[in-house]
Structure formats: C-alpha cells, structure tokens
Amino acid sequence: MKAWILAAIAIALSSAAARAVDPRYPDWPCTQAKVPEISLSAVWAGPALDDVQNKWKDDAKVSALVAKLSARKTPLDEAEKSVKEFLAASASDKSANAKLLFAGLFDTLNAQRSQVMNGLERVSRKQREAADKIREETLALQALQGATPRDETKVEALSNDLIWKTRIFEDRHKVVRFVCEVPTTIDQRLFALGRVIQQEME
C-alpha cells in the first residue's frame, strides 16, 4: 500500500510539472516563463558594443575578470567592487575597457543561462519517462496484489522498486524547482553589473 501511495504522489507531481507554461516550450518545467536569451537592450543602455564583440576574449585581464564576475560563487557585492576597481585603474582606456567587460559578461552569462535551461529541459524529459515507468509498475503491482494465488515475493520486490523510483522522482522534482530560479538570478546579476559598469563610465 505504501508503494501505491508514493506512486500516486509521483504521478500527481509529474502531471503538474508536465503542464508547460508556454506551448512553444513543452519541455520547460518551470513556472517562470522561458526567455531563451537575455536581450541586450534590457540590460545595457550604454554605448553600442558592435566594435568590441568577441574582442574581450583577446584581452587577458578582461577575460580573467569576466570569469570571476560570472561565477555564481563570487558574491555580487564583491563582483561590483571588482568592476569599480578595474575601471578606476583603466584611466584613458576606461570607456573601451568598460565596453569589453560588459560584452564579455553578456556573452558568458547568456551562455550560462542556456546551459542551465537546456539541463532543465533534459531533466523534464527524464521526469516524464520516469512517471510513465512508475505508472506501468503501479498497474503491475495492483495486478500482482489481486492475483490468486498471490506471489508475496514479487509483490514485495515491485513495491520496494516503486518506493525507490518514486523517491528519486521526488528528489529530482525538488532540485528542478530550485534550479528554476537560476536563470532569473543570472539575469539579475547581469543587470546589476551592467548598471555598475555604466555608472563608472559616466
């Protein structure tokens, strides 16, 4: 009976997760709307970046700083301080370095978002497959429980298997809910750092 209850919970969770917010993205498991890429105009009101695209990779200092600022383990206040220190030391090259730095952040954080979102969709597909398997095994368990004579060894083995699969399903569901916040966190980080860079350019 315990396995049946757990299976029912898992199937209910799966059904809730399977309802896509936007039919264009059927594998998207989050309640937050899927925005595939950050729009440059949404996070940058500074000068055009056309002349520095990809050039940031050729500057060792900028590349190293982009890597540090893009890492989620770097606290935002520390990242903002690093931006200010870097641009304060740039002297006559401040505007050019500011543009290079933001171009690098924009490219890097957009790529991070894409990786996270692709991962979420992969997990969403696995969850659907797992829910289907749990449904199948639940029906098989019901059949075994109602059989005459009843094979207790098989009933117990399938019950235990269902409990284990349901636990994995629920754990994965919790992780997905947590990871769904990451794209928004990346958006906020890019917006905050872009604002600091623009303020330092003025």
Tab-separated table of C-alpha atoms in Angstrom:
chain	number	residue	atom	x	y	z
A	1	MET	CA	0.000	0.000	0.000
A	2	LYS	CA	2.855	2.347	0.833
A	3	ALA	CA	4.249	1.958	-2.675
A	4	TRP	CA	0.860	2.752	-4.182
A	5	ILE	CA	0.607	5.975	-2.148
A	6	LEU	CA	4.106	7.067	-3.131
A	7	ALA	CA	3.424	6.270	-6.772
A	8	ALA	CA	0.227	8.302	-6.710
A	9	ILE	CA	2.154	11.282	-5.311
A	10	ALA	CA	4.796	10.963	-8.011
A	11	ILE	CA	2.225	10.809	-10.780
A	12	ALA	CA	0.454	13.872	-9.398
A	13	LEU	CA	3.760	15.764	-9.303
A	14	SER	CA	4.547	14.671	-12.829
A	15	SER	CA	1.196	15.842	-14.122
A	16	ALA	CA	1.723	19.233	-12.529
A	17	ALA	CA	5.232	19.515	-13.968
A	18	ALA	CA	4.148	18.380	-17.408
A	19	ARG	CA	1.793	21.324	-17.948
A	20	ALA	CA	4.011	23.692	-19.926
A	21	VAL	CA	3.561	27.398	-19.208
A	22	ASP	CA	4.251	28.140	-22.880
A	23	PRO	CA	3.201	25.562	-25.511
A	24	ARG	CA	6.207	26.624	-27.629
A	25	TYR	CA	8.459	25.021	-24.999
A	26	PRO	CA	6.758	21.746	-23.984
A	27	ASP	CA	9.817	20.510	-22.059
A	28	TRP	CA	10.186	23.671	-19.976
A	29	PRO	CA	9.391	22.604	-16.366
A	30	CYS	CA	9.432	25.960	-14.560
A	31	THR	CA	6.573	28.259	-13.599
A	32	GLN	CA	8.766	31.147	-14.747
A	33	ALA	CA	8.285	31.938	-18.434
A	34	LYS	CA	11.107	30.696	-20.632
A	35	VAL	CA	13.109	33.533	-22.187
A	36	PRO	CA	15.727	31.757	-24.349
A	37	GLU	CA	18.197	34.655	-24.369
A	38	ILE	CA	18.711	37.907	-22.492
A	39	SER	CA	18.051	40.899	-24.718
A	40	LEU	CA	20.999	43.299	-24.806
A	41	SER	CA	18.686	46.313	-24.701
A	42	ALA	CA	17.103	45.009	-21.482
A	43	VAL	CA	20.389	45.115	-19.571
A	44	TRP	CA	22.548	47.710	-21.335
A	45	ALA	CA	21.810	51.361	-22.066
A	46	GLY	CA	25.434	52.294	-22.680
A	47	PRO	CA	27.245	52.852	-25.989
A	48	ALA	CA	26.938	50.306	-28.797
A	49	LEU	CA	29.081	47.185	-28.412
A	50	ASP	CA	29.358	46.316	-32.116
A	51	ASP	CA	33.039	47.273	-32.267
A	52	VAL	CA	34.082	45.081	-29.302
A	53	GLN	CA	32.127	41.858	-29.838
A	54	ASN	CA	34.410	38.843	-29.231
A	55	LYS	CA	37.437	41.147	-28.768
A	56	TRP	CA	37.115	40.803	-24.991
A	57	LYS	CA	38.494	37.265	-25.313
A	58	ASP	CA	41.781	38.672	-26.638
A	59	ASP	CA	42.363	40.775	-23.516
A	60	ALA	CA	43.812	38.605	-20.730
A	61	LYS	CA	42.818	40.962	-17.902
A	62	VAL	CA	39.259	41.363	-19.144
A	63	SER	CA	38.869	37.617	-19.776
A	64	ALA	CA	40.064	36.780	-16.264
A	65	LEU	CA	37.757	39.362	-14.714
A	66	VAL	CA	34.782	38.148	-16.771
A	67	ALA	CA	35.374	34.610	-15.494
A	68	LYS	CA	35.478	35.833	-11.885
A	69	LEU	CA	32.405	38.091	-12.189
A	70	SER	CA	30.370	35.426	-13.993
A	71	ALA	CA	30.950	32.785	-11.329
A	72	ARG	CA	27.899	32.467	-9.069
A	73	LYS	CA	30.247	31.663	-6.168
A	74	THR	CA	31.517	35.267	-6.384
A	75	PRO	CA	29.200	37.389	-4.169
A	76	LEU	CA	27.523	40.198	-6.123
A	77	ASP	CA	28.865	42.947	-3.854
A	78	GLU	CA	32.395	41.609	-4.354
A	79	ALA	CA	31.831	41.470	-8.112
A	80	GLU	CA	30.600	45.073	-8.170
A	81	LYS	CA	33.657	46.175	-6.178
A	82	SER	CA	35.956	44.391	-8.647
A	83	VAL	CA	34.285	46.200	-11.562
A	84	LYS	CA	34.840	49.575	-9.918
A	85	GLU	CA	38.485	48.815	-9.095
A	86	PHE	CA	39.202	47.570	-12.619
A	87	LEU	CA	37.638	50.583	-14.320
A	88	ALA	CA	39.205	53.048	-11.854
A	89	ALA	CA	42.613	51.696	-12.872
A	90	SER	CA	41.811	51.919	-16.591
A	91	ALA	CA	42.479	55.678	-16.876
A	92	SER	CA	42.174	56.812	-20.509
A	93	ASP	CA	41.010	53.343	-21.617
A	94	LYS	CA	38.053	53.304	-19.230
A	95	SER	CA	35.317	53.502	-21.880
A	96	ALA	CA	36.907	50.847	-24.091
A	97	ASN	CA	37.552	48.528	-21.152
A	98	ALA	CA	34.029	49.030	-19.836
A	99	LYS	CA	32.573	48.002	-23.186
A	100	LEU	CA	34.892	44.985	-23.423
A	101	LEU	CA	33.975	43.929	-19.886
A	102	PHE	CA	30.245	44.124	-20.449
A	103	ALA	CA	30.472	42.379	-23.832
A	104	GLY	CA	32.284	39.528	-22.074
A	105	LEU	CA	29.751	39.367	-19.256
A	106	PHE	CA	26.850	39.420	-21.692
A	107	ASP	CA	28.283	36.553	-23.776
A	108	THR	CA	29.334	34.468	-20.788
A	109	LEU	CA	26.197	34.838	-18.686
A	110	ASN	CA	23.928	34.237	-21.677
A	111	ALA	CA	25.850	31.007	-22.341
A	112	GLN	CA	25.473	30.011	-18.675
A	113	ARG	CA	21.725	30.595	-18.888
A	114	SER	CA	21.476	28.421	-21.995
A	115	GLN	CA	23.351	25.571	-20.296
A	116	VAL	CA	21.094	25.715	-17.241
A	117	MET	CA	17.915	25.889	-19.329
A	118	ASN	CA	18.963	23.024	-21.601
A	119	GLY	CA	19.720	20.968	-18.490
A	120	LEU	CA	16.304	21.719	-17.027
A	121	GLU	CA	14.597	20.557	-20.211
A	122	ARG	CA	16.649	17.335	-20.264
A	123	VAL	CA	15.615	16.601	-16.675
A	124	SER	CA	11.993	17.407	-17.539
A	125	ARG	CA	12.033	14.768	-20.285
A	126	LYS	CA	13.571	12.224	-17.870
A	127	GLN	CA	10.859	13.015	-15.321
A	128	ARG	CA	8.133	12.279	-17.854
A	129	GLU	CA	9.782	8.964	-18.715
A	130	ALA	CA	10.125	8.129	-15.003
A	131	ALA	CA	6.456	8.949	-14.358
A	132	ASP	CA	5.407	6.674	-17.222
A	133	LYS	CA	7.506	3.855	-15.764
A	134	ILE	CA	6.024	4.404	-12.303
A	135	ARG	CA	2.502	4.255	-13.758
A	136	GLU	CA	3.305	0.982	-15.535
A	137	GLU	CA	4.788	-0.572	-12.408
A	138	THR	CA	1.888	0.642	-10.266
A	139	LEU	CA	-0.559	-1.155	-12.556
A	140	ALA	CA	1.656	-4.251	-12.477
A	141	LEU	CA	1.723	-4.104	-8.664
A	142	GLN	CA	-2.065	-3.840	-8.493
A	143	ALA	CA	-2.342	-6.897	-10.739
A	144	LEU	CA	0.090	-8.852	-8.538
A	145	GLN	CA	-1.783	-7.839	-5.374
A	146	GLY	CA	-5.091	-9.036	-6.845
A	147	ALA	CA	-3.731	-12.299	-8.235
A	148	THR	CA	-4.712	-15.673	-6.845
A	149	PRO	CA	-2.526	-17.185	-5.576
A	150	ARG	CA	-0.596	-14.038	-4.620
A	151	ASP	CA	3.182	-14.106	-5.020
A	152	GLU	CA	4.353	-12.161	-1.965
A	153	THR	CA	7.987	-12.201	-3.078
A	154	LYS	CA	7.142	-10.453	-6.347
A	155	VAL	CA	4.757	-8.031	-4.593
A	156	GLU	CA	7.445	-7.036	-2.109
A	157	ALA	CA	10.155	-6.715	-4.780
A	158	LEU	CA	7.996	-4.490	-7.001
A	159	SER	CA	6.805	-2.446	-4.014
A	160	ASN	CA	10.385	-1.747	-2.987
A	161	ASP	CA	11.328	-0.847	-6.544
A	162	LEU	CA	8.419	1.597	-6.754
A	163	ILE	CA	9.345	3.226	-3.451
A	164	TRP	CA	12.912	3.726	-4.669
A	165	LYS	CA	11.906	5.122	-8.082
A	166	THR	CA	9.332	7.441	-6.513
A	167	ARG	CA	11.896	8.779	-4.047
A	168	ILE	CA	14.300	9.561	-6.919
A	169	PHE	CA	11.454	11.232	-8.807
A	170	GLU	CA	10.530	13.440	-5.851
A	171	ASP	CA	14.161	14.378	-5.136
A	172	ARG	CA	14.660	15.354	-8.763
A	173	HIS	CA	11.451	17.398	-8.679
A	174	LYS	CA	12.767	19.384	-5.694
A	175	VAL	CA	16.067	20.033	-7.453
A	176	VAL	CA	14.251	21.258	-10.575
A	177	ARG	CA	12.249	23.765	-8.541
A	178	PHE	CA	15.496	25.102	-7.063
A	179	VAL	CA	17.339	25.253	-10.398
A	180	CYS	CA	14.378	27.065	-12.000
A	181	GLU	CA	15.486	30.142	-10.015
A	182	VAL	CA	18.980	30.151	-11.562
A	183	PRO	CA	18.177	31.850	-14.925
A	184	THR	CA	16.476	34.707	-13.057
A	185	THR	CA	19.492	35.016	-10.737
A	186	ILE	CA	21.775	35.229	-13.782
A	187	ASP	CA	19.529	37.921	-15.325
A	188	GLN	CA	19.693	39.951	-12.121
A	189	ARG	CA	23.479	39.587	-11.902
A	190	LEU	CA	23.995	40.771	-15.476
A	191	PHE	CA	21.635	43.727	-14.975
A	192	ALA	CA	23.343	44.763	-11.706
A	193	LEU	CA	26.872	44.523	-13.133
A	194	GLY	CA	25.834	46.323	-16.308
A	195	ARG	CA	24.420	49.157	-14.218
A	196	VAL	CA	27.682	49.485	-12.243
A	197	ILE	CA	29.743	49.499	-15.440
A	198	GLN	CA	27.572	52.213	-16.963
A	199	GLN	CA	27.749	54.323	-13.776
A	200	GLU	CA	31.535	54.067	-13.779
A	201	MET	CA	31.651	55.208	-17.418
A	202	GLU	CA	29.775	58.427	-16.657
